[in-house]
GROMACS .gro file of N, CA and C in nm:
model
  300
    1MET      N    1   0.091  -0.112  -0.009
    1MET     CA    2   0.004   0.000   0.004
    1MET      C    3   0.087   0.118   0.002
    2PRO      N    4   0.066   0.224  -0.095
    2PRO     CA    5   0.156   0.331  -0.112
    2PRO      C    6   0.134   0.435   0.016
    3ARG      N    7   0.221   0.512   0.024
    3ARG     CA    8   0.203   0.619   0.138
    3ARG      C    9   0.155   0.726   0.095
    4GLU      N   10   0.084   0.807   0.181
    4GLU     CA   11   0.026   0.912   0.130
    4GLU      C   12   0.139   1.024   0.135
    5PRO      N   13   0.121   1.126   0.034
    5PRO     CA   14   0.220   1.248   0.014
    5PRO      C   15   0.236   1.297   0.139
    6ASP      N   16   0.143   1.346   0.224
    6ASP     CA   17   0.143   1.428   0.337
    6ASP      C   18   0.250   1.352   0.447
    7TYR      N   19   0.222   1.215   0.454
    7TYR     CA   20   0.306   1.137   0.545
    7TYR      C   21   0.447   1.143   0.511
    8ASN      N   22   0.468   1.139   0.384
    8ASN     CA   23   0.616   1.121   0.330
    8ASN      C   24   0.688   1.268   0.347
    9ARG      N   25   0.625   1.383   0.351
    9ARG     CA   26   0.659   1.505   0.345
    9ARG      C   27   0.675   1.519   0.515
   10ARG      N   28   0.581   1.490   0.581
   10ARG     CA   29   0.608   1.507   0.745
   10ARG      C   30   0.731   1.437   0.777
   11ASN      N   31   0.733   1.292   0.715
   11ASN     CA   32   0.854   1.211   0.757
   11ASN      C   33   0.981   1.271   0.715
   12SER      N   34   0.976   1.330   0.617
   12SER     CA   35   1.107   1.409   0.555
   12SER      C   36   1.154   1.523   0.637
   13ALA      N   37   1.038   1.598   0.671
   13ALA     CA   38   1.087   1.705   0.775
   13ALA      C   39   1.107   1.666   0.902
   14ASP      N   40   1.046   1.555   0.949
   14ASP     CA   41   1.080   1.532   1.091
   14ASP      C   42   1.239   1.475   1.076
   15ALA      N   43   1.266   1.411   0.973
   15ALA     CA   44   1.419   1.356   0.946
   15ALA      C   45   1.507   1.465   0.944
   16GLU      N   46   1.480   1.566   0.859
   16GLU     CA   47   1.559   1.692   0.864
   16GLU      C   48   1.582   1.779   0.984
   17GLU      N   49   1.479   1.777   1.057
   17GLU     CA   50   1.487   1.841   1.203
   17GLU      C   51   1.567   1.744   1.284
   18THR      N   52   1.568   1.623   1.282
   18THR     CA   53   1.644   1.548   1.370
   18THR      C   54   1.791   1.568   1.329
   19ALA      N   55   1.811   1.550   1.177
   19ALA     CA   56   1.957   1.572   1.150
   19ALA      C   57   2.001   1.688   1.175
   20ALA      N   58   1.930   1.800   1.175
   20ALA     CA   59   1.986   1.937   1.218
   20ALA      C   60   2.012   1.934   1.375
   21ALA      N   61   1.923   1.887   1.458
   21ALA     CA   62   1.953   1.866   1.610
   21ALA      C   63   2.071   1.791   1.630
   22ILE      N   64   2.109   1.670   1.559
   22ILE     CA   65   2.213   1.602   1.579
   22ILE      C   66   2.348   1.683   1.521
   23LEU      N   67   2.338   1.753   1.431
   23LEU     CA   68   2.450   1.825   1.382
   23LEU      C   69   2.483   1.949   1.489
   24GLY      N   70   2.382   2.012   1.534
   24GLY     CA   71   2.384   2.123   1.637
   24GLY      C   72   2.451   2.058   1.771
   25TRP      N   73   2.409   1.955   1.826
   25TRP     CA   74   2.464   1.884   1.930
   25TRP      C   75   2.600   1.854   1.914
   26LEU      N   76   2.650   1.788   1.798
   26LEU     CA   77   2.756   1.763   1.776
   26LEU      C   78   2.871   1.887   1.766
   27ALA      N   79   2.814   1.992   1.708
   27ALA     CA   80   2.887   2.103   1.708
   27ALA      C   81   2.924   2.186   1.855
   28ASN      N   82   2.838   2.144   1.955
   28ASN     CA   83   2.852   2.160   2.079
   28ASN      C   84   2.928   2.076   2.187
   29GLU      N   85   2.957   1.962   2.119
   29GLU     CA   86   3.044   1.863   2.180
   29GLU      C   87   3.169   1.840   2.113
   30PRO      N   88   3.271   1.912   2.140
   30PRO     CA   89   3.414   1.925   2.076
   30PRO      C   90   3.454   1.768   2.049
   31ASP      N   91   3.447   1.689   2.160
   31ASP     CA   92   3.507   1.565   2.162
   31ASP      C   93   3.443   1.458   2.072
   32MET      N   94   3.301   1.472   2.070
   32MET     CA   95   3.235   1.380   1.975
   32MET      C   96   3.243   1.436   1.843
   33LEU      N   97   3.230   1.564   1.815
   33LEU     CA   98   3.243   1.607   1.670
   33LEU      C   99   3.385   1.565   1.624
   34GLY      N  100   3.489   1.559   1.714
   34GLY     CA  101   3.622   1.538   1.680
   34GLY      C  102   3.631   1.397   1.639
   35ARG      N  103   3.560   1.296   1.723
   35ARG     CA  104   3.534   1.169   1.679
   35ARG      C  105   3.472   1.115   1.554
   36PHE      N  106   3.349   1.200   1.544
   36PHE     CA  107   3.299   1.182   1.412
   36PHE      C  108   3.351   1.220   1.286
   37LEU      N  109   3.432   1.335   1.298
   37LEU     CA  110   3.542   1.383   1.198
   37LEU      C  111   3.630   1.292   1.156
   38ALA      N  112   3.697   1.235   1.250
   38ALA     CA  113   3.811   1.125   1.231
   38ALA      C  114   3.735   1.013   1.175
   39LEU      N  115   3.639   0.978   1.218
   39LEU     CA  116   3.576   0.843   1.160
   39LEU      C  117   3.521   0.855   1.034
   40SER      N  118   3.475   0.987   0.985
   40SER     CA  119   3.427   1.019   0.863
   40SER      C  120   3.500   1.054   0.744
   41GLY      N  121   3.632   1.106   0.807
   41GLY     CA  122   3.730   1.136   0.721
   41GLY      C  123   3.722   1.282   0.670
   42LEU      N  124   3.599   1.358   0.715
   42LEU     CA  125   3.573   1.501   0.701
   42LEU      C  126   3.667   1.586   0.762
   43GLN      N  127   3.687   1.710   0.724
   43GLN     CA  128   3.769   1.808   0.774
   43GLN      C  129   3.643   1.893   0.831
   44PRO      N  130   3.688   1.994   0.935
   44PRO     CA  131   3.591   2.079   0.994
   44PRO      C  132   3.547   2.185   0.879
   45ASN      N  133   3.630   2.203   0.783
   45ASN     CA  134   3.565   2.309   0.695
   45ASN      C  135   3.491   2.254   0.580
   46GLN      N  136   3.481   2.126   0.593
   46GLN     CA  137   3.380   2.057   0.486
   46GLN      C  138   3.254   2.030   0.538
   47LEU      N  139   3.226   2.059   0.663
   47LEU     CA  140   3.092   2.029   0.733
   47LEU      C  141   2.991   2.134   0.668
   48ARG      N  142   3.009   2.255   0.638
   48ARG     CA  143   2.919   2.348   0.581
   48ARG      C  144   2.855   2.287   0.438
   49GLY      N  145   2.953   2.234   0.366
   49GLY     CA  146   2.892   2.185   0.222
   49GLY      C  147   2.831   2.052   0.220
   50ALA      N  148   2.865   1.979   0.336
   50ALA     CA  149   2.822   1.859   0.348
   50ALA      C  150   2.696   1.836   0.396
   51VAL      N  151   2.637   1.924   0.465
   51VAL     CA  152   2.506   1.935   0.533
   51VAL      C  153   2.388   1.923   0.439
   52ASN      N  154   2.405   1.942   0.311
   52ASN     CA  155   2.295   1.919   0.204
   52ASN      C  156   2.302   1.784   0.149
   53ASP      N  157   2.399   1.704   0.179
   53ASP     CA  158   2.421   1.584   0.126
   53ASP      C  159   2.356   1.463   0.208
   54PRO      N  160   2.231   1.400   0.149
   54PRO     CA  161   2.176   1.296   0.219
   54PRO      C  162   2.262   1.179   0.282
   55GLY      N  163   2.382   1.159   0.189
   55GLY     CA  164   2.468   1.068   0.228
   55GLY      C  165   2.549   1.089   0.373
   56PHE      N  166   2.583   1.229   0.365
   56PHE     CA  167   2.649   1.281   0.478
   56PHE      C  168   2.570   1.275   0.625
   57LEU      N  169   2.422   1.314   0.593
   57LEU     CA  170   2.316   1.311   0.680
   57LEU      C  171   2.306   1.158   0.735
   58SER      N  172   2.307   1.060   0.638
   58SER     CA  173   2.303   0.922   0.671
   58SER      C  174   2.412   0.898   0.781
   59GLY      N  175   2.522   0.932   0.709
   59GLY     CA  176   2.643   0.880   0.804
   59GLY      C  177   2.643   0.962   0.926
   60MET      N  178   2.614   1.052   0.946
   60MET     CA  179   2.604   1.128   1.090
   60MET      C  180   2.506   1.056   1.169
   61ILE      N  181   2.388   1.026   1.131
   61ILE     CA  182   2.286   0.948   1.208
   61ILE      C  183   2.355   0.829   1.243
   62ASP      N  184   2.406   0.756   1.138
   62ASP     CA  185   2.457   0.634   1.163
   62ASP      C  186   2.572   0.633   1.264
   63PHE      N  187   2.641   0.744   1.287
   63PHE     CA  188   2.744   0.759   1.389
   63PHE      C  189   2.674   0.725   1.542
   64LEU      N  190   2.545   0.803   1.548
   64LEU     CA  191   2.483   0.811   1.666
   64LEU      C  192   2.413   0.655   1.696
   65MET      N  193   2.360   0.598   1.594
   65MET     CA  194   2.301   0.488   1.596
   65MET      C  195   2.398   0.358   1.630
   66GLY      N  196   2.535   0.384   1.577
   66GLY     CA  197   2.622   0.284   1.604
   66GLY      C  198   2.695   0.265   1.742
   67HIS      N  199   2.643   0.371   1.830
   67HIS     CA  200   2.705   0.363   1.955
   67HIS      C  201   2.588   0.412   2.050
   68GLU      N  202   2.537   0.312   2.129
   68GLU     CA  203   2.437   0.350   2.208
   68GLU      C  204   2.445   0.454   2.317
   69PRO      N  205   2.576   0.461   2.381
   69PRO     CA  206   2.606   0.547   2.473
   69PRO      C  207   2.592   0.686   2.408
   70THR      N  208   2.637   0.719   2.289
   70THR     CA  209   2.632   0.856   2.210
   70THR      C  210   2.504   0.878   2.181
   71LEU      N  211   2.417   0.785   2.129
   71LEU     CA  212   2.278   0.786   2.103
   71LEU      C  213   2.198   0.850   2.244
   72LEU      N  214   2.224   0.774   2.340
   72LEU     CA  215   2.147   0.823   2.467
   72LEU      C  216   2.189   0.967   2.518
   73ALA      N  217   2.315   0.991   2.499
   73ALA     CA  218   2.374   1.130   2.544
   73ALA      C  219   2.295   1.221   2.461
   74PHE      N  220   2.289   1.200   2.315
   74PHE     CA  221   2.220   1.295   2.243
   74PHE      C  222   2.076   1.313   2.289
   75CYS      N  223   2.008   1.232   2.305
   75CYS     CA  224   1.878   1.200   2.332
   75CYS      C  225   1.848   1.289   2.484
   76GLU      N  226   1.925   1.256   2.562
   76GLU     CA  227   1.915   1.323   2.698
   76GLU      C  228   1.946   1.474   2.692
   77ALA      N  229   2.026   1.504   2.601
   77ALA     CA  230   2.062   1.642   2.591
   77ALA      C  231   1.984   1.723   2.530
   78THR      N  232   1.903   1.652   2.428
   78THR     CA  233   1.810   1.735   2.341
   78THR      C  234   1.657   1.701   2.359
   79GLY      N  235   1.633   1.594   2.446
   79GLY     CA  236   1.487   1.578   2.473
   79GLY      C  237   1.430   1.483   2.357
   80THR      N  238   1.527   1.419   2.271
   80THR     CA  239   1.456   1.364   2.155
   80THR      C  240   1.469   1.216   2.202
   81LYS      N  241   1.340   1.143   2.136
   81LYS     CA  242   1.345   0.990   2.190
   81LYS      C  243   1.414   0.916   2.087
   82PRO      N  244   1.498   0.797   2.121
   82PRO     CA  245   1.569   0.723   2.035
   82PRO      C  246   1.480   0.666   1.913
   83GLU      N  247   1.362   0.646   1.916
   83GLU     CA  248   1.271   0.610   1.803
   83GLU      C  249   1.287   0.734   1.705
   84THR      N  250   1.281   0.841   1.743
   84THR     CA  251   1.292   0.967   1.654
   84THR      C  252   1.417   0.944   1.574
   85VAL      N  253   1.512   0.903   1.643
   85VAL     CA  254   1.639   0.908   1.581
   85VAL      C  255   1.653   0.793   1.474
   86ALA      N  256   1.613   0.696   1.515
   86ALA     CA  257   1.581   0.550   1.429
   86ALA      C  258   1.515   0.590   1.308
   87ALA      N  259   1.388   0.654   1.336
   87ALA     CA  260   1.321   0.703   1.220
   87ALA      C  261   1.407   0.796   1.105
   88ALA      N  262   1.455   0.891   1.169
   88ALA     CA  263   1.554   0.956   1.080
   88ALA      C  264   1.668   0.871   0.999
   89TRP      N  265   1.707   0.779   1.079
   89TRP     CA  266   1.833   0.698   1.027
   89TRP      C  267   1.771   0.624   0.912
   90ARG      N  268   1.644   0.571   0.928
   90ARG     CA  269   1.573   0.474   0.815
   90ARG      C  270   1.544   0.569   0.696
   91HIS      N  271   1.492   0.673   0.726
   91HIS     CA  272   1.483   0.772   0.627
   91HIS      C  273   1.573   0.805   0.533
   92TYR      N  274   1.693   0.854   0.587
   92TYR     CA  275   1.806   0.876   0.511
   92TYR      C  276   1.913   0.739   0.454
   93SER      N  277   1.873   0.639   0.528
   93SER     CA  278   1.970   0.516   0.508
   93SER      C  279   1.894   0.433   0.398
   94GLY      N  280   1.755   0.455   0.392
   94GLY     CA  281   1.671   0.389   0.291
   94GLY      C  282   1.647   0.273   0.349
   95PRO      N  283   1.571   0.172   0.270
   95PRO     CA  284   1.526   0.058   0.318
   95PRO      C  285   1.622  -0.051   0.335
   96VAL      N  286   1.605  -0.148   0.448
   96VAL     CA  287   1.689  -0.260   0.480
   96VAL      C  288   1.659  -0.354   0.378
   97SER      N  289   1.739  -0.438   0.349
   97SER     CA  290   1.719  -0.549   0.259
   97SER      C  291   1.583  -0.635   0.321
   98GLY      N  292   1.517  -0.641   0.214
   98GLY     CA  293   1.385  -0.724   0.239
   98GLY      C  294   1.269  -0.631   0.278
   99GLU      N  295   1.311  -0.494   0.307
   99GLU     CA  296   1.184  -0.391   0.356
   99GLU      C  297   1.135  -0.344   0.211
  100PHE      N  298   0.996  -0.284   0.222
  100PHE     CA  299   0.962  -0.222   0.085
  100PHE      C  300   0.913  -0.080   0.147
   0.00000   0.00000   0.00000
């Protein structure tokens, strides 16, 4: 059953909002930002250009999803539910093999 366009727009907007919150949180957590940059291979001056790249956003959210203590620290600091981050992760990562 196809999803309704309003649902897709709302899901996309929620995912964008979550990604922006993650980036803002990382920007205020120098140790986490440094770890993310080291793992991603990005330089700090490349962040501004990368924020509009869905692949970058997927990788940034994957960074949180791949380490539960980091995910929980973000959620606690921002009042975001882990399920919200997981929904954004699914949005940017695309369907998992076998999902429609």
